[in-house]
Amino acid sequence: MQAMMLVLVLSPVLAFYGGARLPAMRRQAVAPAMAMRTSVIGGNWKMNPTSLEEAISLANAVSKEYDGSKGEAVIFPPFPFLGPVKETIDGSSIHLGAQSIFFEDKGAYTGAVAASMVKSMGCTHVLAGHSERRSIFKDDDMAINRKVLKILEAGMIPVLCIGETKEEYDAKLVESVCAIQLAKDLAGVTAEQMKTIVIAYEPVWAIGTGLVCPADVAQSTHAYIRKKLGDMYSPEVAEEVRIQYGGSVTPDSVDELMSMPDIDGCLVGGASLLADSFVRILNYEEEA
Ligand code: 13P
């Protein structure tokens, strides 16, 4: 009977992980919340690699080498590679994500991709608000908010990226920038939906620069983000939200970052393009 109850309770989780090995739960919140957060590490390939052959070979190597035991792993290939990469990783512990979507359902929007399209390709996660989308493609907070809502409506997990520029960091505006982005980008998101969203804190000055934010500095910003989510929703909801760090994460920096209590994962750019380094990141070792 007890075993049957356990199967009933776990069945949605088992369905999500497709029978692959369940990840270790790494955090137990102190009372009153009983939330446990599963770590989540993403590989954002950006506009790489440049051929389908290379994309399949990278996806193949990562999916063969990672067994899912450390937590949720997601790769975000460019749109044209989603189908073939999905076929390559099928049956493994790696999930498929899209780097963006447009917030309309369908129609005359040349070059755009709808949430339902990437969902039907097998995507479970979608990035929204990445700093490159904000600065190069001019995605503003209103568009990002509409994207977040559309990703939720399609039944996928939004990975909402926020973070300050170098000028804002120097002007000590880190917390206010994060607070404003959270408030605008999450408008209309319910408490239940919020629990499923992943926040990726990516200081813009750390992206692609080799300048990783010191783990203790990142931790204090993550703690602030969680407190802010607590104010916007409730401390219980905030306790369940997973917050990733992104910006020049490598095998050398991942262990210390993942040892921080409010860092629940990483969003990796450059180092996710080399199978060995990404697999080492996925198999992070928390420091004592
Ligand atoms: P890098 O790891 O190359 O700094 O990129 C981080 C990033 O933008 C992930 O979304």
PDB file of C-alpha atoms and ligand atoms in Angstrom:
ATOM      1  CA  MET A   1       0.000   0.000   0.000  1.00  0.00           C
ATOM      2  CA  GLN A   2       2.734   2.385   0.994  1.00  0.00           C
ATOM      3  CA  ALA A   3       4.674   1.495  -2.139  1.00  0.00           C
ATOM      4  CA  MET A   4       1.563   2.170  -4.219  1.00  0.00           C
ATOM      5  CA  MET A   5       1.097   5.571  -2.582  1.00  0.00           C
ATOM      6  CA  LEU A   6       4.713   6.403  -3.352  1.00  0.00           C
ATOM      7  CA  VAL A   7       4.248   5.474  -7.015  1.00  0.00           C
ATOM      8  CA  LEU A   8       1.109   7.645  -7.159  1.00  0.00           C
ATOM      9  CA  VAL A   9       2.891  10.594  -5.600  1.00  0.00           C
ATOM     10  CA  LEU A  10       5.950  10.219  -7.820  1.00  0.00           C
ATOM     11  CA  SER A  11       4.180   9.449 -11.092  1.00  0.00           C
ATOM     12  CA  PRO A  12       4.158  13.038 -12.450  1.00  0.00           C
ATOM     13  CA  VAL A  13       7.862  13.296 -11.597  1.00  0.00           C
ATOM     14  CA  LEU A  14       8.585   9.966 -13.259  1.00  0.00           C
ATOM     15  CA  ALA A  15       6.621  11.051 -16.314  1.00  0.00           C
ATOM     16  CA  PHE A  16       8.669  14.267 -16.556  1.00  0.00           C
ATOM     17  CA  TYR A  17      11.973  12.411 -16.281  1.00  0.00           C
ATOM     18  CA  GLY A  18      10.775   9.769 -18.742  1.00  0.00           C
ATOM     19  CA  GLY A  19      11.942   6.966 -16.492  1.00  0.00           C
ATOM     20  CA  ALA A  20      15.524   8.268 -16.522  1.00  0.00           C
ATOM     21  CA  ARG A  21      17.431   8.204 -13.253  1.00  0.00           C
ATOM     22  CA  LEU A  22      15.892  10.641 -10.784  1.00  0.00           C
ATOM     23  CA  PRO A  23      18.127  13.539  -9.787  1.00  0.00           C
ATOM     24  CA  ALA A  24      19.326  14.000  -6.245  1.00  0.00           C
ATOM     25  CA  MET A  25      17.394  16.569  -4.230  1.00  0.00           C
ATOM     26  CA  ARG A  26      20.052  18.885  -2.941  1.00  0.00           C
ATOM     27  CA  ARG A  27      18.301  21.365  -0.720  1.00  0.00           C
ATOM     28  CA  GLN A  28      15.939  21.065   2.153  1.00  0.00           C
ATOM     29  CA  ALA A  29      14.417  24.320   3.254  1.00  0.00           C
ATOM     30  CA  VAL A  30      14.077  25.067   6.905  1.00  0.00           C
ATOM     31  CA  ALA A  31      10.594  25.256   8.434  1.00  0.00           C
ATOM     32  CA  PRO A  32       7.929  26.237   7.678  1.00  0.00           C
ATOM     33  CA  ALA A  33       8.385  25.420   3.993  1.00  0.00           C
ATOM     34  CA  MET A  34       9.159  21.840   3.050  1.00  0.00           C
ATOM     35  CA  ALA A  35      10.344  22.699  -0.423  1.00  0.00           C
ATOM     36  CA  MET A  36      13.189  20.832  -2.054  1.00  0.00           C
ATOM     37  CA  ARG A  37      14.841  22.281  -5.086  1.00  0.00           C
ATOM     38  CA  THR A  38      16.269  20.087  -7.818  1.00  0.00           C
ATOM     39  CA  SER A  39      19.326  21.684  -9.353  1.00  0.00           C
ATOM     40  CA  VAL A  40      19.007  22.741 -12.988  1.00  0.00           C
ATOM     41  CA  ILE A  41      21.928  23.333 -15.320  1.00  0.00           C
ATOM     42  CA  GLY A  42      21.445  24.662 -18.834  1.00  0.00           C
ATOM     43  CA  GLY A  43      23.714  24.809 -21.850  1.00  0.00           C
ATOM     44  CA  ASN A  44      22.836  27.844 -23.942  1.00  0.00           C
ATOM     45  CA  TRP A  45      24.485  27.171 -27.299  1.00  0.00           C
ATOM     46  CA  LYS A  46      23.535  30.641 -28.613  1.00  0.00           C
ATOM     47  CA  MET A  47      24.308  30.798 -32.402  1.00  0.00           C
ATOM     48  CA  ASN A  48      26.568  27.733 -32.258  1.00  0.00           C
ATOM     49  CA  PRO A  49      27.709  25.328 -33.624  1.00  0.00           C
ATOM     50  CA  THR A  50      27.501  26.260 -37.273  1.00  0.00           C
ATOM     51  CA  SER A  51      26.477  22.914 -38.777  1.00  0.00           C
ATOM     52  CA  LEU A  52      23.923  20.220 -38.043  1.00  0.00           C
ATOM     53  CA  GLU A  53      26.655  17.592 -37.973  1.00  0.00           C
ATOM     54  CA  GLU A  54      28.468  19.359 -35.134  1.00  0.00           C
ATOM     55  CA  ALA A  55      25.228  19.947 -33.248  1.00  0.00           C
ATOM     56  CA  ILE A  56      24.335  16.252 -33.350  1.00  0.00           C
ATOM     57  CA  SER A  57      27.816  15.223 -32.321  1.00  0.00           C
ATOM     58  CA  LEU A  58      27.783  17.606 -29.311  1.00  0.00           C
ATOM     59  CA  ALA A  59      24.297  16.522 -28.219  1.00  0.00           C
ATOM     60  CA  ASN A  60      25.260  12.888 -28.628  1.00  0.00           C
ATOM     61  CA  ALA A  61      28.408  13.208 -26.503  1.00  0.00           C
ATOM     62  CA  VAL A  62      26.638  15.100 -23.699  1.00  0.00           C
ATOM     63  CA  SER A  63      23.658  12.738 -23.579  1.00  0.00           C
ATOM     64  CA  LYS A  64      25.885   9.645 -23.511  1.00  0.00           C
ATOM     65  CA  GLU A  65      28.092  10.979 -20.709  1.00  0.00           C
ATOM     66  CA  TYR A  66      25.545  12.420 -18.267  1.00  0.00           C
ATOM     67  CA  ASP A  67      23.334  10.058 -16.280  1.00  0.00           C
ATOM     68  CA  GLY A  68      20.962  12.574 -14.701  1.00  0.00           C
ATOM     69  CA  SER A  69      22.055  11.861 -11.146  1.00  0.00           C
ATOM     70  CA  LYS A  70      23.028  15.428 -10.235  1.00  0.00           C
ATOM     71  CA  GLY A  71      19.947  17.247 -11.412  1.00  0.00           C
ATOM     72  CA  GLU A  72      17.994  18.540 -14.366  1.00  0.00           C
ATOM     73  CA  ALA A  73      20.095  19.173 -17.462  1.00  0.00           C
ATOM     74  CA  VAL A  74      18.843  21.154 -20.459  1.00  0.00           C
ATOM     75  CA  ILE A  75      20.466  22.067 -23.741  1.00  0.00           C
ATOM     76  CA  PHE A  76      19.276  25.038 -25.777  1.00  0.00           C
ATOM     77  CA  PRO A  77      20.349  24.529 -29.426  1.00  0.00           C
ATOM     78  CA  PRO A  78      19.503  26.976 -32.230  1.00  0.00           C
ATOM     79  CA  PHE A  79      15.994  26.517 -33.707  1.00  0.00           C
ATOM     80  CA  PRO A  80      16.978  24.591 -36.888  1.00  0.00           C
ATOM     81  CA  PHE A  81      18.707  21.900 -34.821  1.00  0.00           C
ATOM     82  CA  LEU A  82      15.854  21.260 -32.355  1.00  0.00           C
ATOM     83  CA  GLY A  83      14.338  18.284 -34.209  1.00  0.00           C
ATOM     84  CA  PRO A  84      17.552  16.356 -34.936  1.00  0.00           C
ATOM     85  CA  VAL A  85      18.955  17.140 -31.462  1.00  0.00           C
ATOM     86  CA  LYS A  86      15.720  15.897 -29.892  1.00  0.00           C
ATOM     87  CA  GLU A  87      16.099  12.601 -31.772  1.00  0.00           C
ATOM     88  CA  THR A  88      19.704  12.371 -30.618  1.00  0.00           C
ATOM     89  CA  ILE A  89      18.955  12.913 -26.905  1.00  0.00           C
ATOM     90  CA  ASP A  90      15.725  10.907 -26.789  1.00  0.00           C
ATOM     91  CA  GLY A  91      15.769   8.386 -23.975  1.00  0.00           C
ATOM     92  CA  SER A  92      18.634  10.184 -22.191  1.00  0.00           C
ATOM     93  CA  SER A  93      18.530  12.472 -19.126  1.00  0.00           C
ATOM     94  CA  ILE A  94      18.986  15.620 -21.200  1.00  0.00           C
ATOM     95  CA  HIS A  95      16.023  17.924 -21.751  1.00  0.00           C
ATOM     96  CA  LEU A  96      15.505  20.129 -24.797  1.00  0.00           C
ATOM     97  CA  GLY A  97      15.082  23.888 -24.557  1.00  0.00           C
ATOM     98  CA  ALA A  98      14.530  26.757 -26.994  1.00  0.00           C
ATOM     99  CA  GLN A  99      16.492  30.009 -26.842  1.00  0.00           C
ATOM    100  CA  SER A 100      13.481  32.241 -27.440  1.00  0.00           C
ATOM    101  CA  ILE A 101       9.953  32.383 -28.817  1.00  0.00           C
ATOM    102  CA  PHE A 102       7.704  35.145 -30.132  1.00  0.00           C
ATOM    103  CA  PHE A 103       4.640  35.909 -28.034  1.00  0.00           C
ATOM    104  CA  GLU A 104       2.014  35.628 -30.785  1.00  0.00           C
ATOM    105  CA  ASP A 105       0.347  32.271 -31.536  1.00  0.00           C
ATOM    106  CA  LYS A 106       0.706  32.269 -35.344  1.00  0.00           C
ATOM    107  CA  GLY A 107       0.357  34.448 -38.417  1.00  0.00           C
ATOM    108  CA  ALA A 108       2.270  36.939 -40.514  1.00  0.00           C
ATOM    109  CA  TYR A 109       5.407  37.328 -38.381  1.00  0.00           C
ATOM    110  CA  THR A 110       8.283  36.542 -40.743  1.00  0.00           C
ATOM    111  CA  GLY A 111      11.202  34.866 -39.021  1.00  0.00           C
ATOM    112  CA  ALA A 112       9.341  34.300 -35.765  1.00  0.00           C
ATOM    113  CA  VAL A 113       8.753  31.043 -33.898  1.00  0.00           C
ATOM    114  CA  ALA A 114       5.715  30.337 -31.687  1.00  0.00           C
ATOM    115  CA  ALA A 115       5.715  28.654 -28.270  1.00  0.00           C
ATOM    116  CA  SER A 116       3.458  25.863 -29.564  1.00  0.00           C
ATOM    117  CA  MET A 117       5.994  25.118 -32.325  1.00  0.00           C
ATOM    118  CA  VAL A 118       8.914  24.496 -29.983  1.00  0.00           C
ATOM    119  CA  LYS A 119       6.617  22.633 -27.596  1.00  0.00           C
ATOM    120  CA  SER A 120       5.629  20.314 -30.452  1.00  0.00           C
ATOM    121  CA  MET A 121       9.337  19.720 -31.172  1.00  0.00           C
ATOM    122  CA  GLY A 122       9.737  18.378 -27.647  1.00  0.00           C
ATOM    123  CA  CYS A 123      11.014  21.460 -25.805  1.00  0.00           C
ATOM    124  CA  THR A 124      10.357  21.575 -22.067  1.00  0.00           C
ATOM    125  CA  HIS A 125      12.200  24.828 -21.266  1.00  0.00           C
ATOM    126  CA  VAL A 126      12.479  28.210 -23.033  1.00  0.00           C
ATOM    127  CA  LEU A 127      14.801  31.133 -22.307  1.00  0.00           C
ATOM    128  CA  ALA A 128      13.261  34.592 -21.983  1.00  0.00           C
ATOM    129  CA  GLY A 129      14.977  37.914 -21.395  1.00  0.00           C
ATOM    130  CA  HIS A 130      18.538  36.843 -22.145  1.00  0.00           C
ATOM    131  CA  SER A 131      20.739  39.946 -22.157  1.00  0.00           C
ATOM    132  CA  GLU A 132      21.699  39.328 -25.802  1.00  0.00           C
ATOM    133  CA  ARG A 133      17.993  39.353 -26.711  1.00  0.00           C
ATOM    134  CA  ARG A 134      17.518  42.524 -24.662  1.00  0.00           C
ATOM    135  CA  SER A 135      20.483  44.426 -26.102  1.00  0.00           C
ATOM    136  CA  ILE A 136      20.865  43.134 -29.689  1.00  0.00           C
ATOM    137  CA  PHE A 137      17.262  42.226 -30.559  1.00  0.00           C
ATOM    138  CA  LYS A 138      15.669  44.948 -28.419  1.00  0.00           C
ATOM    139  CA  ASP A 139      13.362  42.655 -26.439  1.00  0.00           C
ATOM    140  CA  ASP A 140      11.950  45.004 -23.794  1.00  0.00           C
ATOM    141  CA  ASP A 141      10.373  44.046 -20.471  1.00  0.00           C
ATOM    142  CA  MET A 142       6.860  44.171 -21.916  1.00  0.00           C
ATOM    143  CA  ALA A 143       7.782  41.722 -24.689  1.00  0.00           C
ATOM    144  CA  ILE A 144       9.667  39.514 -22.223  1.00  0.00           C
ATOM    145  CA  ASN A 145       6.632  39.437 -19.930  1.00  0.00           C
ATOM    146  CA  ARG A 146       4.392  38.389 -22.833  1.00  0.00           C
ATOM    147  CA  LYS A 147       6.873  35.672 -23.745  1.00  0.00           C
ATOM    148  CA  VAL A 148       6.999  34.349 -20.168  1.00  0.00           C
ATOM    149  CA  LEU A 149       3.191  34.160 -20.081  1.00  0.00           C
ATOM    150  CA  LYS A 150       3.084  32.431 -23.484  1.00  0.00           C
ATOM    151  CA  ILE A 151       5.712  29.863 -22.467  1.00  0.00           C
ATOM    152  CA  LEU A 152       3.670  29.069 -19.337  1.00  0.00           C
ATOM    153  CA  GLU A 153       0.443  28.863 -21.335  1.00  0.00           C
ATOM    154  CA  ALA A 154       2.113  26.328 -23.654  1.00  0.00           C
ATOM    155  CA  GLY A 155       3.028  24.197 -20.636  1.00  0.00           C
ATOM    156  CA  MET A 156       6.793  24.759 -20.684  1.00  0.00           C
ATOM    157  CA  ILE A 157       9.241  26.103 -18.101  1.00  0.00           C
ATOM    158  CA  PRO A 158      10.363  29.691 -18.679  1.00  0.00           C
ATOM    159  CA  VAL A 159      13.980  30.401 -17.768  1.00  0.00           C
ATOM    160  CA  LEU A 160      13.802  34.137 -17.123  1.00  0.00           C
ATOM    161  CA  CYS A 161      17.198  35.823 -17.418  1.00  0.00           C
ATOM    162  CA  ILE A 162      17.861  39.008 -15.477  1.00  0.00           C
ATOM    163  CA  GLY A 163      20.966  40.922 -14.497  1.00  0.00           C
ATOM    164  CA  GLU A 164      22.770  44.229 -14.480  1.00  0.00           C
ATOM    165  CA  THR A 165      25.252  45.810 -16.905  1.00  0.00           C
ATOM    166  CA  LYS A 166      28.773  46.846 -15.878  1.00  0.00           C
ATOM    167  CA  GLU A 167      27.677  50.477 -15.503  1.00  0.00           C
ATOM    168  CA  GLU A 168      24.783  49.446 -13.270  1.00  0.00           C
ATOM    169  CA  TYR A 169      27.113  47.207 -11.236  1.00  0.00           C
ATOM    170  CA  ASP A 170      29.581  50.070 -10.769  1.00  0.00           C
ATOM    171  CA  ALA A 171      26.716  52.371  -9.736  1.00  0.00           C
ATOM    172  CA  LYS A 172      25.638  49.783  -7.112  1.00  0.00           C
ATOM    173  CA  LEU A 173      22.308  49.275  -8.844  1.00  0.00           C
ATOM    174  CA  VAL A 174      22.398  45.464  -8.890  1.00  0.00           C
ATOM    175  CA  GLU A 175      19.448  44.968  -6.551  1.00  0.00           C
ATOM    176  CA  SER A 176      17.253  47.667  -8.029  1.00  0.00           C
ATOM    177  CA  VAL A 177      17.871  46.436 -11.601  1.00  0.00           C
ATOM    178  CA  CYS A 178      16.963  42.868 -10.593  1.00  0.00           C
ATOM    179  CA  ALA A 179      13.886  44.059  -8.666  1.00  0.00           C
ATOM    180  CA  ILE A 180      12.586  46.095 -11.615  1.00  0.00           C
ATOM    181  CA  GLN A 181      13.173  43.280 -14.114  1.00  0.00           C
ATOM    182  CA  LEU A 182      11.432  40.752 -11.846  1.00  0.00           C
ATOM    183  CA  ALA A 183       8.445  43.040 -11.290  1.00  0.00           C
ATOM    184  CA  LYS A 184       7.999  43.855 -14.994  1.00  0.00           C
ATOM    185  CA  ASP A 185       8.850  40.466 -16.495  1.00  0.00           C
ATOM    186  CA  LEU A 186       6.668  38.485 -14.075  1.00  0.00           C
ATOM    187  CA  ALA A 187       3.560  40.687 -14.245  1.00  0.00           C
ATOM    188  CA  GLY A 188       0.448  38.511 -14.269  1.00  0.00           C
ATOM    189  CA  VAL A 189       2.298  35.325 -13.265  1.00  0.00           C
ATOM    190  CA  THR A 190       0.385  33.448 -10.550  1.00  0.00           C
ATOM    191  CA  ALA A 191       1.984  31.969  -7.438  1.00  0.00           C
ATOM    192  CA  GLU A 192       1.467  28.425  -8.752  1.00  0.00           C
ATOM    193  CA  GLN A 193       3.092  29.345 -12.070  1.00  0.00           C
ATOM    194  CA  MET A 194       5.936  31.112 -10.278  1.00  0.00           C
ATOM    195  CA  LYS A 195       6.970  27.893  -8.566  1.00  0.00           C
ATOM    196  CA  THR A 196       7.751  26.365 -11.973  1.00  0.00           C
ATOM    197  CA  ILE A 197       9.757  29.294 -13.363  1.00  0.00           C
ATOM    198  CA  VAL A 198      13.547  29.258 -13.288  1.00  0.00           C
ATOM    199  CA  ILE A 199      15.291  32.592 -12.778  1.00  0.00           C
ATOM    200  CA  ALA A 200      18.743  32.924 -14.322  1.00  0.00           C
ATOM    201  CA  TYR A 201      20.785  35.700 -12.716  1.00  0.00           C
ATOM    202  CA  GLU A 202      23.309  36.648 -15.384  1.00  0.00           C
ATOM    203  CA  PRO A 203      25.372  39.775 -14.719  1.00  0.00           C
ATOM    204  CA  VAL A 204      25.915  41.150 -18.217  1.00  0.00           C
ATOM    205  CA  TRP A 205      29.552  42.014 -17.453  1.00  0.00           C
ATOM    206  CA  ALA A 206      30.266  38.342 -16.690  1.00  0.00           C
ATOM    207  CA  ILE A 207      28.795  36.939 -19.922  1.00  0.00           C
ATOM    208  CA  GLY A 208      31.431  35.759 -22.388  1.00  0.00           C
ATOM    209  CA  THR A 209      34.148  37.793 -20.673  1.00  0.00           C
ATOM    210  CA  GLY A 210      35.863  35.164 -18.533  1.00  0.00           C
ATOM    211  CA  LEU A 211      35.002  37.347 -15.524  1.00  0.00           C
ATOM    212  CA  VAL A 212      32.988  35.028 -13.311  1.00  0.00           C
ATOM    213  CA  CYS A 213      31.132  36.786 -10.516  1.00  0.00           C
ATOM    214  CA  PRO A 214      32.718  35.693  -7.190  1.00  0.00           C
ATOM    215  CA  ALA A 215      30.553  32.970  -5.644  1.00  0.00           C
ATOM    216  CA  ASP A 216      29.856  34.913  -2.443  1.00  0.00           C
ATOM    217  CA  VAL A 217      28.822  38.012  -4.410  1.00  0.00           C
ATOM    218  CA  ALA A 218      26.528  35.906  -6.642  1.00  0.00           C
ATOM    219  CA  GLN A 219      25.103  34.228  -3.527  1.00  0.00           C
ATOM    220  CA  SER A 220      24.143  37.549  -1.975  1.00  0.00           C
ATOM    221  CA  THR A 221      22.356  38.636  -5.169  1.00  0.00           C
ATOM    222  CA  HIS A 222      20.566  35.266  -5.350  1.00  0.00           C
ATOM    223  CA  ALA A 223      19.475  35.674  -1.730  1.00  0.00           C
ATOM    224  CA  TYR A 224      18.173  39.134  -2.595  1.00  0.00           C
ATOM    225  CA  ILE A 225      16.267  37.771  -5.616  1.00  0.00           C
ATOM    226  CA  ARG A 226      14.679  35.093  -3.419  1.00  0.00           C
ATOM    227  CA  LYS A 227      13.720  37.700  -0.826  1.00  0.00           C
ATOM    228  CA  LYS A 228      12.203  39.870  -3.547  1.00  0.00           C
ATOM    229  CA  LEU A 229      10.172  36.895  -4.857  1.00  0.00           C
ATOM    230  CA  GLY A 230       9.095  36.353  -1.251  1.00  0.00           C
ATOM    231  CA  ASP A 231       7.752  39.917  -1.151  1.00  0.00           C
ATOM    232  CA  MET A 232       6.062  39.554  -4.546  1.00  0.00           C
ATOM    233  CA  TYR A 233       4.514  36.141  -3.777  1.00  0.00           C
ATOM    234  CA  SER A 234       5.268  34.493  -0.433  1.00  0.00           C
ATOM    235  CA  PRO A 235       8.358  33.103   1.312  1.00  0.00           C
ATOM    236  CA  GLU A 236       7.023  29.583   0.601  1.00  0.00           C
ATOM    237  CA  VAL A 237       6.793  30.255  -3.137  1.00  0.00           C
ATOM    238  CA  ALA A 238      10.240  31.920  -3.140  1.00  0.00           C
ATOM    239  CA  GLU A 239      11.703  28.875  -1.402  1.00  0.00           C
ATOM    240  CA  GLU A 240      10.616  26.669  -4.313  1.00  0.00           C
ATOM    241  CA  VAL A 241      11.925  28.845  -7.137  1.00  0.00           C
ATOM    242  CA  ARG A 242      15.180  27.709  -8.666  1.00  0.00           C
ATOM    243  CA  ILE A 243      17.712  30.453  -9.322  1.00  0.00           C
ATOM    244  CA  GLN A 244      20.600  29.827 -11.717  1.00  0.00           C
ATOM    245  CA  TYR A 245      23.813  31.793 -12.019  1.00  0.00           C
ATOM    246  CA  GLY A 246      25.127  32.533 -15.521  1.00  0.00           C
ATOM    247  CA  GLY A 247      28.275  34.268 -16.747  1.00  0.00           C
ATOM    248  CA  SER A 248      31.593  32.587 -17.652  1.00  0.00           C
ATOM    249  CA  VAL A 249      30.820  29.400 -15.700  1.00  0.00           C
ATOM    250  CA  THR A 250      33.510  26.740 -16.282  1.00  0.00           C
ATOM    251  CA  PRO A 251      34.499  23.428 -14.690  1.00  0.00           C
ATOM    252  CA  ASP A 252      36.844  25.495 -12.483  1.00  0.00           C
ATOM    253  CA  SER A 253      34.153  27.752 -11.025  1.00  0.00           C
ATOM    254  CA  VAL A 254      31.073  25.522 -10.937  1.00  0.00           C
ATOM    255  CA  ASP A 255      31.769  23.655  -7.694  1.00  0.00           C
ATOM    256  CA  GLU A 256      32.110  26.764  -5.549  1.00  0.00           C
ATOM    257  CA  LEU A 257      29.081  28.390  -7.162  1.00  0.00           C
ATOM    258  CA  MET A 258      26.934  25.287  -6.636  1.00  0.00           C
ATOM    259  CA  SER A 259      27.978  25.134  -2.980  1.00  0.00           C
ATOM    260  CA  MET A 260      26.127  28.374  -2.281  1.00  0.00           C
ATOM    261  CA  PRO A 261      22.745  27.889  -0.613  1.00  0.00           C
ATOM    262  CA  ASP A 262      20.753  30.060  -3.022  1.00  0.00           C
ATOM    263  CA  ILE A 263      22.497  29.017  -6.243  1.00  0.00           C
ATOM    264  CA  ASP A 264      20.396  26.161  -7.608  1.00  0.00           C
ATOM    265  CA  GLY A 265      22.023  25.788 -10.984  1.00  0.00           C
ATOM    266  CA  CYS A 266      23.987  27.466 -13.738  1.00  0.00           C
ATOM    267  CA  LEU A 267      23.262  28.701 -17.241  1.00  0.00           C
ATOM    268  CA  VAL A 268      26.360  28.016 -19.278  1.00  0.00           C
ATOM    269  CA  GLY A 269      27.316  29.558 -22.617  1.00  0.00           C
ATOM    270  CA  GLY A 270      30.827  28.968 -23.994  1.00  0.00           C
ATOM    271  CA  ALA A 271      31.671  25.990 -21.783  1.00  0.00           C
ATOM    272  CA  SER A 272      28.527  24.151 -22.936  1.00  0.00           C
ATOM    273  CA  LEU A 273      29.958  23.884 -26.460  1.00  0.00           C
ATOM    274  CA  LEU A 274      32.627  21.411 -25.381  1.00  0.00           C
ATOM    275  CA  ALA A 275      31.093  18.117 -24.307  1.00  0.00           C
ATOM    276  CA  ASP A 276      33.791  17.317 -21.736  1.00  0.00           C
ATOM    277  CA  SER A 277      33.581  20.645 -19.967  1.00  0.00           C
ATOM    278  CA  PHE A 278      29.777  20.716 -19.980  1.00  0.00           C
ATOM    279  CA  VAL A 279      29.554  17.166 -18.621  1.00  0.00           C
ATOM    280  CA  ARG A 280      32.022  18.101 -15.859  1.00  0.00           C
ATOM    281  CA  ILE A 281      29.808  21.104 -15.042  1.00  0.00           C
ATOM    282  CA  LEU A 282      26.724  18.848 -14.955  1.00  0.00           C
ATOM    283  CA  ASN A 283      28.591  16.562 -12.546  1.00  0.00           C
ATOM    284  CA  TYR A 284      29.510  19.436 -10.199  1.00  0.00           C
ATOM    285  CA  GLU A 285      30.780  18.591  -6.737  1.00  0.00           C
ATOM    286  CA  GLU A 286      29.480  20.703  -3.897  1.00  0.00           C
ATOM    287  CA  GLU A 287      32.283  21.902  -1.631  1.00  0.00           C
ATOM    288  CA  ALA A 288      32.053  21.195   2.082  1.00  0.00           C
TER     289      ALA A 288
HETATM  290  P1  13P B   1      29.108  32.400 -21.046  1.00  0.00           P
HETATM  291  O1  13P B   1      29.081  31.172 -20.165  1.00  0.00           O
HETATM  292  O2  13P B   1      29.747  32.167 -22.365  1.00  0.00           O
HETATM  293  O3  13P B   1      29.662  33.566 -20.304  1.00  0.00           O
HETATM  294  O4  13P B   1      27.576  32.752 -21.381  1.00  0.00           O
HETATM  295  C1  13P B   1      26.663  32.831 -20.349  1.00  0.00           C
HETATM  296  C2  13P B   1      25.304  32.973 -20.908  1.00  0.00           C
HETATM  297  O5  13P B   1      24.977  33.972 -21.519  1.00  0.00           O
HETATM  298  C3  13P B   1      24.367  31.852 -20.728  1.00  0.00           C
HETATM  299  O6  13P B   1      23.087  32.205 -21.107  1.00  0.00           O
END
